[in-house]
Short mmCIF file of C-alpha atoms in Angstrom, two decimals:
data_model
loop_
_atom_site.label_atom_id
_atom_site.label_comp_id
_atom_site.label_asym_id
_atom_site.label_seq_id
_atom_site.Cartn_x
_atom_site.Cartn_y
_atom_site.Cartn_z
CA MET A 663 25.03 -4.10 125.24
CA GLY A 664 22.44 -6.15 127.39
CA LYS A 665 23.27 -9.32 129.42
CA ASP A 666 21.45 -11.47 127.12
CA GLN A 667 23.50 -10.36 124.13
CA LYS A 668 26.83 -10.63 126.03
CA GLN A 669 29.19 -12.93 124.16
CA ILE A 670 30.62 -15.97 125.99
CA LYS A 671 34.10 -17.15 124.85
CA HIS A 672 34.58 -20.69 124.12
CA PRO A 673 36.63 -22.67 126.87
CA VAL A 674 39.31 -23.47 124.42
CA MET A 675 39.95 -19.80 123.82
CA LYS A 676 40.49 -19.36 127.66
CA SER A 677 43.23 -22.09 127.67
CA LYS A 678 46.76 -20.93 128.12
CA TYR A 679 47.89 -23.31 125.47
CA PHE A 680 45.71 -21.77 122.99
CA LYS A 681 47.16 -18.43 123.90
CA TRP A 682 50.78 -19.63 123.64
CA GLY A 683 50.05 -21.20 120.31
CA LEU A 684 48.25 -18.01 118.96
CA THR A 685 51.38 -16.12 120.21
CA ALA A 686 53.79 -18.41 118.44
CA PHE A 687 51.80 -18.38 115.16
CA THR A 688 51.69 -14.56 115.22
CA VAL A 689 55.40 -14.43 115.74
CA LEU A 690 56.24 -16.84 113.03
CA MET A 691 53.91 -15.01 110.52
CA ALA A 692 55.40 -11.62 111.53
CA SER A 693 58.93 -12.93 110.94
CA VAL A 694 57.96 -14.47 107.50
CA LEU A 695 56.34 -11.19 106.54
CA SER A 696 59.39 -9.14 107.56
CA ILE A 697 61.71 -11.38 105.55
CA TYR A 698 59.44 -11.09 102.43
CA ILE A 699 59.33 -7.16 102.85
CA ILE A 700 63.15 -6.87 103.12
CA LEU A 701 63.61 -9.10 100.06
CA ASN A 702 61.15 -7.43 97.85
CA MET A 703 61.43 -3.76 99.10
CA THR A 704 61.40 -2.38 95.41
CA VAL A 705 58.35 -4.27 94.40
CA ILE A 706 56.36 -3.45 97.55
CA GLY A 707 57.44 0.19 97.24
CA LYS A 708 55.99 0.50 93.71
CA SER A 709 52.87 -1.28 94.86
CA ILE A 710 52.37 1.16 97.81
CA SER A 711 52.94 4.12 95.42
CA LYS A 712 50.31 2.68 93.10
CA LEU A 713 47.84 2.22 95.85
CA LEU A 714 48.46 5.82 97.15
CA LYS A 715 47.93 7.04 93.54
CA MET A 716 44.61 5.27 93.39
CA ILE A 717 43.33 6.46 96.66
CA MET A 718 44.59 10.00 96.41
CA PRO A 719 41.09 11.34 95.76
CA VAL A 720 39.92 9.97 99.06
CA VAL A 721 43.07 11.24 100.83
CA ASP A 722 42.31 14.74 99.42
CA GLY A 723 38.69 14.55 100.59
CA PHE A 724 39.83 13.72 104.18
CA VAL A 725 42.20 16.66 104.07
CA VAL A 726 39.73 19.08 102.72
CA ALA A 727 36.93 17.93 105.25
CA TYR A 728 39.66 18.23 108.01
CA LEU A 729 40.35 21.83 107.08
CA LEU A 730 36.87 22.82 106.66
CA SER A 731 35.48 21.30 109.75
CA PRO A 732 36.50 24.17 112.11
CA LEU A 733 34.91 26.64 109.58
CA ILE A 734 31.59 24.61 109.73
CA ASP A 735 31.73 24.60 113.37
CA ILE A 736 32.00 28.39 113.59
CA LEU A 737 29.09 28.86 111.23
CA GLU A 738 26.86 26.48 113.10
CA ASN A 739 27.73 27.41 116.71
CA LYS A 740 28.30 31.13 116.25
CA ILE A 741 25.69 32.12 113.66
CA ILE A 742 23.01 29.58 112.68
CA PHE A 743 22.18 27.89 115.93
CA PRO A 744 21.87 31.29 117.80
CA PHE A 745 19.78 32.62 114.97
CA CYS A 746 17.46 29.63 115.21
CA LYS A 747 17.23 29.84 119.01
CA LYS A 748 16.20 33.51 118.69
CA ARG A 749 13.49 32.68 116.09
CA ASN A 750 12.33 29.68 118.18
CA ILE A 751 13.06 27.36 115.32
CA ASP A 752 13.54 23.67 116.06
CA ILE A 753 17.03 22.27 115.11
CA GLU A 754 16.50 18.70 115.82
CA GLY A 755 15.57 15.91 113.31
CA LYS A 756 15.60 16.72 109.59
CA ARG A 757 16.18 20.30 110.10
CA LYS A 758 19.55 19.56 111.66
CA GLY A 759 20.73 17.93 108.43
CA THR A 760 19.43 21.01 106.54
CA ILE A 761 21.54 23.24 108.72
CA ARG A 762 24.45 21.01 108.10
CA GLY A 763 23.92 21.24 104.45
CA ILE A 764 23.65 25.12 104.53
CA SER A 765 27.07 25.26 106.63
CA ILE A 766 28.78 23.08 104.07
CA PHE A 767 27.53 25.17 101.14
CA PHE A 768 28.64 28.37 102.66
CA SER A 769 31.95 26.96 103.74
CA LEU A 770 32.78 25.77 100.25
CA LEU A 771 31.51 29.16 98.89
CA VAL A 772 33.87 31.07 101.16
CA VAL A 773 36.80 28.84 99.94
CA PHE A 774 35.98 29.07 96.30
CA LEU A 775 35.50 32.99 96.54
CA LEU A 776 39.01 33.25 98.27
CA ILE A 777 40.55 31.11 95.48
CA TYR A 778 38.73 33.13 92.83
CA MET A 779 39.72 36.41 94.33
CA PHE A 780 43.41 35.26 94.60
CA ILE A 781 43.32 34.19 90.96
CA ARG A 782 41.62 37.28 89.84
CA SER A 783 43.90 39.75 91.59
CA VAL A 784 47.14 38.05 92.04
CA VAL A 785 47.68 35.71 89.04
CA PRO A 786 47.43 38.35 86.36
CA GLN A 787 49.90 40.55 88.11
CA VAL A 788 52.21 37.54 88.43
CA ILE A 789 51.91 36.65 84.76
CA LYS A 790 52.57 40.22 83.76
CA SER A 791 55.60 40.34 85.90
CA ILE A 792 56.94 37.20 84.40
CA GLN A 793 56.28 38.53 80.80
CA ASN A 794 57.92 41.84 81.76
CA ILE A 795 61.05 39.79 82.99
CA ILE A 796 61.21 37.89 79.73
CA VAL A 797 60.93 41.08 77.71
CA GLN A 798 63.60 42.93 79.83
CA MET A 799 65.99 39.79 79.76
CA PRO A 800 68.52 41.43 77.39
CA VAL A 801 68.58 44.54 79.77
CA TYR A 802 69.19 42.25 82.61
CA LEU A 803 71.93 40.36 80.90
CA GLU A 804 73.65 43.71 80.07
CA SER A 805 73.38 44.67 83.71
CA LEU A 806 74.90 41.42 84.70
CA ILE A 807 77.68 41.89 82.29
CA ASN A 808 78.46 45.16 83.81
CA ILE A 809 78.50 43.82 87.27
CA ALA A 810 80.88 41.19 86.20
CA ASN A 811 83.14 43.57 84.36
CA THR A 812 83.26 45.72 87.57
CA LEU A 813 84.16 42.68 89.60
CA ILE A 814 86.87 41.61 87.26
CA GLU A 815 88.51 45.10 87.11
CA LYS A 816 88.53 45.50 90.91
CA LEU A 817 89.74 41.97 91.63
CA GLY A 818 92.23 42.06 88.68
CA LEU A 819 91.46 38.69 87.57
CA PHE A 820 91.83 39.18 83.78
CA PRO A 821 93.90 42.23 83.07
CA ASN A 822 92.76 44.31 79.95
CA GLN A 823 89.88 42.09 79.33
CA ASP A 824 86.15 42.11 80.03
CA ILE A 825 83.69 39.28 80.59
CA VAL A 826 82.78 39.08 76.79
CA SER A 827 86.42 38.59 75.94
CA VAL A 828 86.80 36.06 78.54
CA ILE A 829 83.74 34.03 77.35
CA GLU A 830 85.08 34.31 73.74
CA ASN A 831 88.50 33.05 74.80
CA TYR A 832 86.88 30.01 76.51
CA TYR A 833 84.12 29.67 74.04
CA GLU A 834 85.22 26.17 72.71
CA ASP A 835 85.65 24.90 76.28
CA ILE A 836 82.16 26.27 77.24
CA MET A 837 80.50 24.62 74.17
CA SER A 838 82.21 21.22 74.70
CA PHE A 839 81.06 21.32 78.30
CA VAL A 840 77.46 22.08 77.34
CA GLN A 841 77.53 19.39 74.58
CA GLU A 842 78.93 16.77 76.92
CA ASN A 843 77.12 17.42 80.11
CA ILE A 844 73.89 19.50 79.45
CA VAL A 845 72.63 18.47 76.04
CA PRO A 846 72.33 14.74 76.84
CA LYS A 847 70.26 15.63 79.92
CA MET A 848 67.93 17.85 77.97
CA ASN A 849 65.77 15.02 76.84
CA GLY A 850 65.29 13.80 80.47
CA TRP A 851 64.55 17.27 81.63
CA VAL A 852 61.92 17.76 78.96
CA LYS A 853 60.23 14.52 79.94
CA SER A 854 60.30 15.28 83.63
CA LEU A 855 58.79 18.67 82.80
CA SER A 856 56.06 17.28 80.77
CA SER A 857 55.26 14.62 83.36
CA SER A 858 55.22 17.39 86.07
CA VAL A 859 52.70 19.25 83.93
CA PHE A 860 50.44 16.12 83.61
CA GLY A 861 50.91 15.40 87.32
CA PHE A 862 49.80 18.78 88.23
CA PHE A 863 46.62 18.46 86.14
CA GLY A 864 46.19 14.99 87.57
CA ALA A 865 46.51 16.43 91.13
CA LEU A 866 43.85 19.21 90.38
CA TRP A 867 41.45 16.40 89.01
CA ASP A 868 41.89 14.36 92.19
CA LEU A 869 41.46 17.57 94.46
CA LEU A 870 38.06 18.24 92.57
CA ILE A 871 36.88 14.68 93.27
CA GLY A 872 38.20 15.25 96.99
CA PHE A 873 35.83 18.14 97.35
CA PHE A 874 32.84 15.81 96.51
CA ILE A 875 34.16 13.17 98.91
CA ALA A 876 34.64 15.92 101.66
CA VAL A 877 30.99 16.95 101.24
CA TYR A 878 29.88 13.45 102.36
CA LEU A 879 32.46 13.22 105.16
CA LEU A 880 31.34 16.60 106.61
CA SER A 881 27.64 15.75 106.37
CA GLY A 882 28.00 12.96 108.79
CA LYS A 883 31.13 13.78 110.61
CA GLU A 884 29.70 13.17 114.05
CA ARG A 885 28.67 9.71 113.11
CA PHE A 886 32.08 8.94 111.61
CA ARG A 887 33.67 10.00 114.86
CA ALA A 888 31.33 7.88 116.94
CA GLN A 889 32.09 4.88 114.78
CA THR A 890 35.84 5.38 115.07
CA LYS A 891 35.54 5.66 118.97
CA LYS A 892 33.43 2.46 118.95
CA LEU A 893 35.99 0.60 116.96
CA ILE A 894 38.75 1.71 119.34
CA TYR A 895 36.86 0.63 122.43
CA SER A 896 35.97 -2.69 120.74
CA ILE A 897 39.74 -3.41 120.26
CA PHE A 898 41.53 -2.04 123.20
CA LYS A 899 40.85 -2.19 126.89
CA ARG A 900 39.14 0.87 128.47
CA GLU A 901 42.24 2.53 129.84
CA ARG A 902 44.23 2.03 126.63
CA ALA A 903 41.09 3.30 124.60
CA ASN A 904 40.96 6.45 126.69
CA LEU A 905 44.56 7.15 126.27
CA ILE A 906 44.33 6.61 122.39
CA ILE A 907 41.34 8.97 122.25
CA GLU A 908 43.29 11.55 124.19
CA ASP A 909 46.21 11.27 121.89
CA ILE A 910 44.02 11.74 118.90
CA ARG A 911 42.64 14.95 120.40
CA TYR A 912 46.09 16.24 121.07
CA VAL A 913 47.09 15.42 117.41
CA ASP A 914 43.97 17.22 116.12
CA LYS A 915 44.68 20.32 118.33
CA THR A 916 48.40 20.48 117.39
CA PHE A 917 47.78 20.23 113.62
CA ILE A 918 44.81 22.58 113.56
CA SER A 919 46.60 25.12 115.69
CA PHE A 920 49.77 24.98 113.68
CA PHE A 921 48.28 25.21 110.21
CA ALA A 922 45.51 27.81 111.04
CA GLY A 923 48.08 30.01 112.84
CA LYS A 924 50.76 29.51 110.11
CA ILE A 925 48.31 30.50 107.28
CA ILE A 926 47.12 33.61 109.09
CA ASP A 927 50.77 34.55 110.02
CA SER A 928 51.83 34.03 106.30
CA ILE A 929 49.08 36.20 105.04
CA ILE A 930 50.14 39.10 107.41
CA VAL A 931 53.76 38.70 106.49
CA GLY A 932 52.91 38.80 102.76
CA MET A 933 50.78 41.93 103.25
CA LEU A 934 53.46 43.56 105.46
CA CYS A 935 56.10 42.70 102.61
CA PHE A 936 53.88 44.19 99.95
CA ILE A 937 53.46 47.46 101.98
CA ILE A 938 57.17 47.90 102.75
CA LEU A 939 58.37 47.02 99.22
CA THR A 940 55.93 49.54 97.78
CA LEU A 941 57.27 52.18 100.12
CA PHE A 942 60.80 51.43 98.96
CA ASN A 943 59.72 51.52 95.36
CA MET A 944 60.98 48.01 94.71
CA PRO A 945 60.30 46.14 91.43
CA TYR A 946 57.81 43.29 91.18
CA THR A 947 56.37 44.04 94.62
CA LEU A 948 53.26 41.80 94.21
CA LEU A 949 55.24 38.84 92.86
CA ILE A 950 57.73 38.96 95.61
CA SER A 951 55.27 39.57 98.25
CA VAL A 952 53.33 36.37 97.11
CA ILE A 953 56.53 34.35 97.03
CA ILE A 954 57.55 35.54 100.54
CA GLY A 955 54.05 34.86 101.86
CA LEU A 956 53.78 31.36 100.41
CA THR A 957 57.27 30.21 101.59
CA ASN A 958 56.67 31.65 105.07
CA ILE A 959 54.33 28.67 105.74
CA ILE A 960 57.62 26.57 106.01
CA PRO A 961 58.90 27.14 109.51
CA PHE A 962 62.32 28.80 110.06
CA PHE A 963 63.72 28.30 106.55
CA GLY A 964 60.72 29.76 104.69
CA PRO A 965 61.55 33.39 104.50
CA PHE A 966 65.09 32.67 103.27
CA ILE A 967 63.95 30.14 100.59
CA GLY A 968 61.59 32.94 99.33
CA ALA A 969 64.27 35.68 99.56
CA ILE A 970 66.79 33.91 97.49
CA PRO A 971 65.07 34.00 94.00
CA SER A 972 63.45 37.46 94.85
CA GLY A 973 66.77 38.86 95.79
CA ILE A 974 68.40 37.62 92.60
CA LEU A 975 65.55 39.18 90.57
CA ILE A 976 66.03 42.46 92.13
CA LEU A 977 69.83 42.30 91.85
CA LEU A 978 69.54 42.01 88.04
CA ILE A 979 67.65 45.38 88.05
CA ASP A 980 69.30 47.32 90.83
CA PRO A 981 72.08 46.00 93.11
CA ILE A 982 71.52 48.68 95.67
CA LYS A 983 67.75 47.89 96.10
CA ALA A 984 68.82 44.22 96.32
CA LEU A 985 70.78 45.09 99.40
CA TYR A 986 67.86 46.91 100.75
CA PHE A 987 65.66 44.01 100.18
CA VAL A 988 68.01 41.63 102.11
CA VAL A 989 67.90 43.90 105.07
CA ILE A 990 64.09 44.24 104.84
CA VAL A 991 63.63 40.35 104.72
CA VAL A 992 66.00 39.94 107.74
CA ILE A 993 63.99 42.61 109.75
CA LEU A 994 60.70 40.99 108.66
CA GLN A 995 61.87 37.56 109.60
CA GLN A 996 63.00 38.74 113.02
CA PHE A 997 59.65 40.52 113.62
CA ASP A 998 57.73 37.35 112.57
CA GLY A 999 59.95 34.96 114.67
CA ASN A 1000 59.96 36.95 117.88
CA LEU A 1001 56.76 38.98 117.94
CA LEU A 1002 54.05 38.08 115.27
CA GLY A 1003 54.54 34.35 115.22
CA PRO A 1004 54.45 33.83 119.08
CA MET A 1005 51.48 36.14 119.32
CA ILE A 1006 49.40 34.08 116.76
CA LEU A 1007 50.79 30.49 117.35
CA GLY A 1008 51.75 30.74 120.86
CA ASN A 1009 53.41 27.42 121.98
CA SER A 1010 51.41 25.19 119.75
CA THR A 1011 54.18 22.79 119.05
CA GLY A 1012 56.14 22.95 122.29
CA LEU A 1013 59.47 22.52 120.32
CA SER A 1014 62.70 24.52 120.68
CA GLY A 1015 64.49 25.92 117.57
CA PHE A 1016 66.83 23.02 117.44
CA TRP A 1017 63.96 20.40 117.18
CA ILE A 1018 62.10 22.53 114.50
CA ILE A 1019 65.24 22.50 112.35
CA PHE A 1020 65.69 18.76 112.93
CA SER A 1021 62.13 17.92 112.02
CA ILE A 1022 62.19 20.09 108.88
CA THR A 1023 65.50 18.51 107.64
CA PHE A 1024 64.65 14.98 108.61
CA PHE A 1025 61.00 14.75 107.39
CA GLY A 1026 61.86 16.84 104.35
CA GLY A 1027 64.68 14.57 103.40
CA VAL A 1028 62.53 11.42 103.79
CA PHE A 1029 59.13 12.65 102.33
CA GLY A 1030 60.21 15.66 100.35
CA ILE A 1031 57.86 18.71 100.08
CA PRO A 1032 55.05 17.22 102.16
CA GLY A 1033 57.51 16.30 104.93
CA VAL A 1034 58.71 20.06 104.99
CA PHE A 1035 55.12 21.07 105.71
CA LEU A 1036 54.09 18.39 107.96
CA GLY A 1037 57.33 17.60 109.77
CA VAL A 1038 57.01 20.16 112.56
CA PRO A 1039 53.43 19.14 113.88
CA THR A 1040 54.27 15.46 113.34
CA PHE A 1041 57.49 15.63 115.32
CA ALA A 1042 55.67 17.79 117.96
CA CYS A 1043 53.28 14.83 118.61
CA ILE A 1044 56.15 12.36 118.70
CA TYR A 1045 58.02 14.58 121.22
CA ALA A 1046 54.89 14.88 123.31
CA TRP A 1047 54.52 11.17 123.56
CA ILE A 1048 58.11 10.60 124.37
CA LYS A 1049 57.86 13.28 127.13
CA ARG A 1050 54.81 11.60 128.53
CA PHE A 1051 56.50 8.15 128.46
CA MET A 1052 59.58 9.62 130.45
CA ARG A 1053 57.22 11.31 133.02
CA GLY A 1054 55.36 8.20 133.69
CA SER A 1055 58.53 6.16 133.94
CA LEU A 1056 60.19 8.69 136.33
CA THR A 1057 56.97 8.96 138.43
CA GLU A 1058 56.87 5.12 138.72
CA LYS A 1059 60.54 5.12 139.93
CA GLU A 1060 59.71 8.12 142.43
CA LEU A 1061 62.28 10.34 140.60
CA SER A 1062 61.84 13.99 139.83
CA THR A 1063 60.22 15.04 136.58
CA ASP A 1064 61.67 18.59 136.45
CA THR A 1065 64.39 18.99 134.04
CA ASP A 1066 66.09 21.75 136.09
CA ASP A 1067 66.70 19.08 138.80
CA TYR A 1068 69.10 17.20 136.31
CA LEU A 1069 71.12 20.23 135.19
CA ASN A 1070 73.99 19.81 137.77
CA LEU A 1071 73.20 16.15 138.79
CA ASP A 1072 76.18 14.34 140.11
CA TYR A 1073 74.28 11.06 141.21
CA ILE A 1074 71.05 9.72 142.73
CA ASP A 1075 71.37 7.67 145.99
CA GLU A 1076 69.38 4.62 147.01
CA LYS A 1077 66.87 6.87 148.59
CA ASN A 1078 66.07 8.77 145.27
CA VAL A 1079 67.68 11.93 146.64
CA ILE A 1080 69.33 13.93 144.00
CA HIS A 1081 72.96 15.03 144.69
CA SER A 1082 74.13 17.91 142.54
CA LYS A 1083 77.65 19.23 142.02
CA ASP A 1084 76.64 22.61 143.43
CA LYS A 1085 75.59 21.19 146.62
CA LYS A 1086 78.81 19.10 146.87
CA GLN A 1087 80.87 22.16 146.33
CA LYS A 1088 79.05 24.19 148.97
CA LEU A 1089 79.63 21.33 151.46
CA LEU A 1090 83.40 21.29 150.73
CA GLU A 1091 83.47 25.12 151.08
CA SER A 1092 81.69 24.92 154.33
CA ASN A 1093 84.01 22.31 155.72
CA GLU A 1094 87.15 24.29 154.54
CA LYS A 1095 85.70 27.50 156.36
CA HIS A 1096 85.11 25.41 159.59
CA TYR A 1097 88.79 24.20 159.58
CA THR A 1098 90.19 27.57 158.66
CA GLN A 1099 88.54 28.95 161.85
CA ILE A 1100 90.16 26.29 163.96
CA ASN A 1101 93.63 26.81 162.42
CA LEU A 1102 93.42 30.50 163.49
CA TYR A 1103 93.75 29.43 167.17
CA GLU A 1104 96.70 27.10 166.38
CA LYS A 1105 99.36 29.55 165.03
CA THR A 1106 102.89 29.20 166.55
CA ASP A 1107 104.42 31.64 168.88
CA GLU A 1108 106.98 32.50 166.25
CA GLU A 1109 104.22 33.65 163.80
CA GLN A 1110 102.60 35.64 166.51
CA ASN A 1111 106.08 37.23 167.47
CA GLY A 1112 106.74 38.00 163.89
CA SER A 1113 103.45 39.66 163.33
CA THR A 1114 103.47 41.87 166.53
CA ASN A 1115 106.33 43.68 168.26
CA VAL A 1116 105.77 43.35 171.99
CA ASN A 1117 107.95 42.84 175.02
CA SER A 1118 108.32 39.58 177.01
CA ASP A 1119 105.72 40.64 179.86
CA ASP A 1120 103.19 41.58 177.24
CA GLN A 1121 103.85 38.32 175.35
CA SER A 1122 103.29 36.28 178.50
CA THR A 1123 100.00 38.05 178.95
CA VAL A 1124 99.09 37.42 175.36
CA ASN A 1125 99.91 33.77 175.70
CA SER A 1126 97.95 33.23 178.84
CA VAL A 1127 94.91 34.99 177.26
CA LYS A 1128 95.33 32.76 174.05
CA ASP A 1129 95.56 29.57 176.34
CA SER A 1130 92.27 30.61 177.95
CA ILE A 1131 90.55 31.23 174.76
CA VAL A 1132 91.78 27.84 173.29
CA LYS A 1133 90.54 26.01 176.40
CA VAL A 1134 87.12 27.68 176.29
CA TYR A 1135 86.81 26.83 172.61
CA ASN A 1136 88.01 23.10 173.05
CA GLY A 1137 85.37 22.80 175.75
CA ILE A 1138 82.54 24.45 173.61
CA SER A 1139 83.86 22.14 170.57
CA ASP A 1140 83.74 19.01 172.80
CA GLY A 1141 80.24 19.79 173.92
CA ILE A 1142 78.94 20.35 170.44
CA LYS A 1143 80.55 17.05 169.33
CA ASN A 1144 78.99 15.22 172.18
CA LYS A 1145 75.69 16.81 171.37
CA ILE A 1146 75.92 15.72 167.76
CA SER A 1147 76.85 12.10 168.66
CA GLU A 1148 73.65 12.09 170.95
CA LEU A 1149 71.57 13.45 168.26
CA LYS A 1150 72.93 10.74 165.67
CA LYS A 1151 72.11 8.01 168.23
CA GLU A 1152 68.55 9.45 168.64
CA THR A 1153 68.00 9.67 164.86
CA GLU A 1154 69.38 5.98 164.28
CA SER A 1155 66.80 4.77 166.99
CA GLU A 1156 63.96 6.86 165.30
CA GLU A 1157 64.89 5.26 161.94
CA ILE A 1158 64.77 1.71 163.55
CA VAL A 1159 61.36 2.39 165.09
CA LEU A 1160 60.02 3.84 161.86
CA LYS A 1161 61.28 0.86 159.76
CA ASN A 1162 59.56 -1.46 162.25
CA ASP A 1163 56.34 0.37 161.63
CA ASP A 1164 56.69 -0.04 157.86
CA SER A 1165 56.64 3.81 157.31
CA GLN A 1166 59.03 5.97 155.42
CA VAL A 1167 62.52 6.53 156.94
CA ILE A 1168 63.08 10.25 157.92
CA THR A 1169 66.73 11.13 157.22
CA ARG A 1170 68.59 14.36 158.18
CA ASP A 1171 71.07 16.06 155.86
CA ASN A 1172 74.75 16.44 157.28
CA ASP A 1173 74.62 19.92 155.88
CA SER A 1174 72.44 20.89 158.98
CA TYR A 1175 75.03 19.53 161.40
CA ILE A 1176 77.71 21.64 159.61
CA GLU A 1177 75.63 24.76 159.79
CA TYR A 1178 74.90 24.10 163.42
CA GLU A 1179 78.65 23.66 164.13
CA GLU A 1180 79.43 26.90 162.34
CA VAL A 1181 76.97 28.90 164.34
CA ASN A 1182 78.41 27.69 167.55
CA ASP A 1183 81.94 28.41 166.19
CA GLU A 1184 80.83 32.11 165.71
CA ASP A 1185 79.44 32.12 169.26
CA SER A 1186 82.68 30.86 170.52
CA ASP A 1187 84.57 33.55 168.63
CA LYS A 1188 82.34 36.16 170.10
CA GLN A 1189 83.04 34.71 173.68
#
C-alpha cells in the first residue's frame, strides 16, 4: 500500500478514553451474550444444528478439496509440469488454468475409479456373505445351542436339563420381559432406523454437492490461501500473524500426515488380514478383512472394535477357528502398532499411548464418531500449543526446558539452579564417607587392644606411631581448612567485584570443596 493510500486514524480513536469506553462496552456486551447463551442453551443448540445441516454441503466441499489437494500437487509438480518443461510448453497465463483443470479431472477420476473398484469387488462379496449368514442362521443357532448345552453340562448349572428345557421352563418370564421392555421400544427403533436410512441418503446428496464445491475451491486454492493470509495480517500484528500462519501450517501437516498414513496403514492391514485368514481357511475372509481394515483407521481401539463382531461370527461356525482368529488379530495388532504403524506414520502426532487413549475417549464422548476419527490429530495440535507455551514461559524465566531435569527435582533456588534428590543423596554420602575416615583415627585404646593381641612394649610403639599419624593428619586437615577459608574469601571478593560490574555472579558448588577434601584425605592416608 502506497503512502498516499495510507489510512490516518481520527484523533478521537487515539484517545485513551475512547479505548477505555470501547473496552467497557465490549466487556458488557460479552457478559450479556454469555448470560443469554447460558439461559437459552437448548434453543441455541438446535439453531446451531440446523445451521450446520444447511452448510453441510460446503463443509463436505472443504473436506474433499482438502483431501484432494495433495494429489493435485503431486500430479502437477511430478508429472504435468516436468512434461511441459521437456516439451518447452509455456505454463503461465491461461494454460496454467487449463493444467489445473486437467489435474482436478484426473484426481476426481482416480477417486471415482477407486470407489467403483471397491464397490464392484468388495460389496457383492459382502452382500453374498450377509445372505449366507441369514440362510445359515438355523445352523448357527443349533451350534449355539450345542455350545450352551456343553457349558451347562460342564458347569452343572441345571442338572438333567438342556438349554431348550431351561428356556421352556422360563418361557413365561422371558415373554413377559420381552413384552414389557422390548416391544414398547420397537416403534422407536423402527423410527430411528428409518431416519438413519434417510439421513444416509441425505449425507450422500450433500457429499455429491460437496464434490462440485470442491472443484471451485481447488481451481483457485492459491488465491483463497492468499486472501486468508491477507485477512490475518490485516487483523493481527505482524508477529502474531506470523505465529498464526505457522500454527495453521502445523495443523495442516499434522492432519494430512495422520490421515494419509492411517489410510495407507489400514489398507495394508486389511490385505494382510485377508491373506492370513485365507491361509487358515477362515469363513467370510473378505467381509472380516474389510471390517478389520475399516476399523483400523481408529487408533488403538480400532482393531479390537472390528475383531469383536468378526470373532462372534466365526464362533457361531467353528469355536476353534474363533480362537485362532483372536490370536491372529492380537499378533496383527502388535505388528501394526510396533512396526508397520511407526514405519508409515512416524511421529506425526507426537503423543504417547496415554494421550492417544485420552483423546479418543474424550472427543469420542463429546462429538461421537467424528470425534473418534478427529480426536487424535486435534489433541496433537492442542498438545503442541501447550508445549510451546510452556517452553516460552520457562525460557522467559531462565529455567530448563528439558523434562529430564525435572524427574528428580527437589527445588530450584533463587539463582535458577536445579537441586535434585540424587545430588542431595550423593552429598550426604560423601560427607558420611569423610567423617568415617576421621573416626578411624579416633578409636579407643581398648578397641585396639581388643582387636590385636600384643604385649605392652609393642603396644607403646603402636601408640606412638598412632599419635604421630594423628598429628600429621591434624596438621594436613588444618592446612586444608585454612586453604578453603582463603578460597571462600577470594570467591566472596570476586562476587562483590562482579556485582559492581553488573555482570553475572560466578558461584562455586560446595561439592567441589568436598571432593578436594576427600582427595587430600586419601593423600594423608597414604602418608
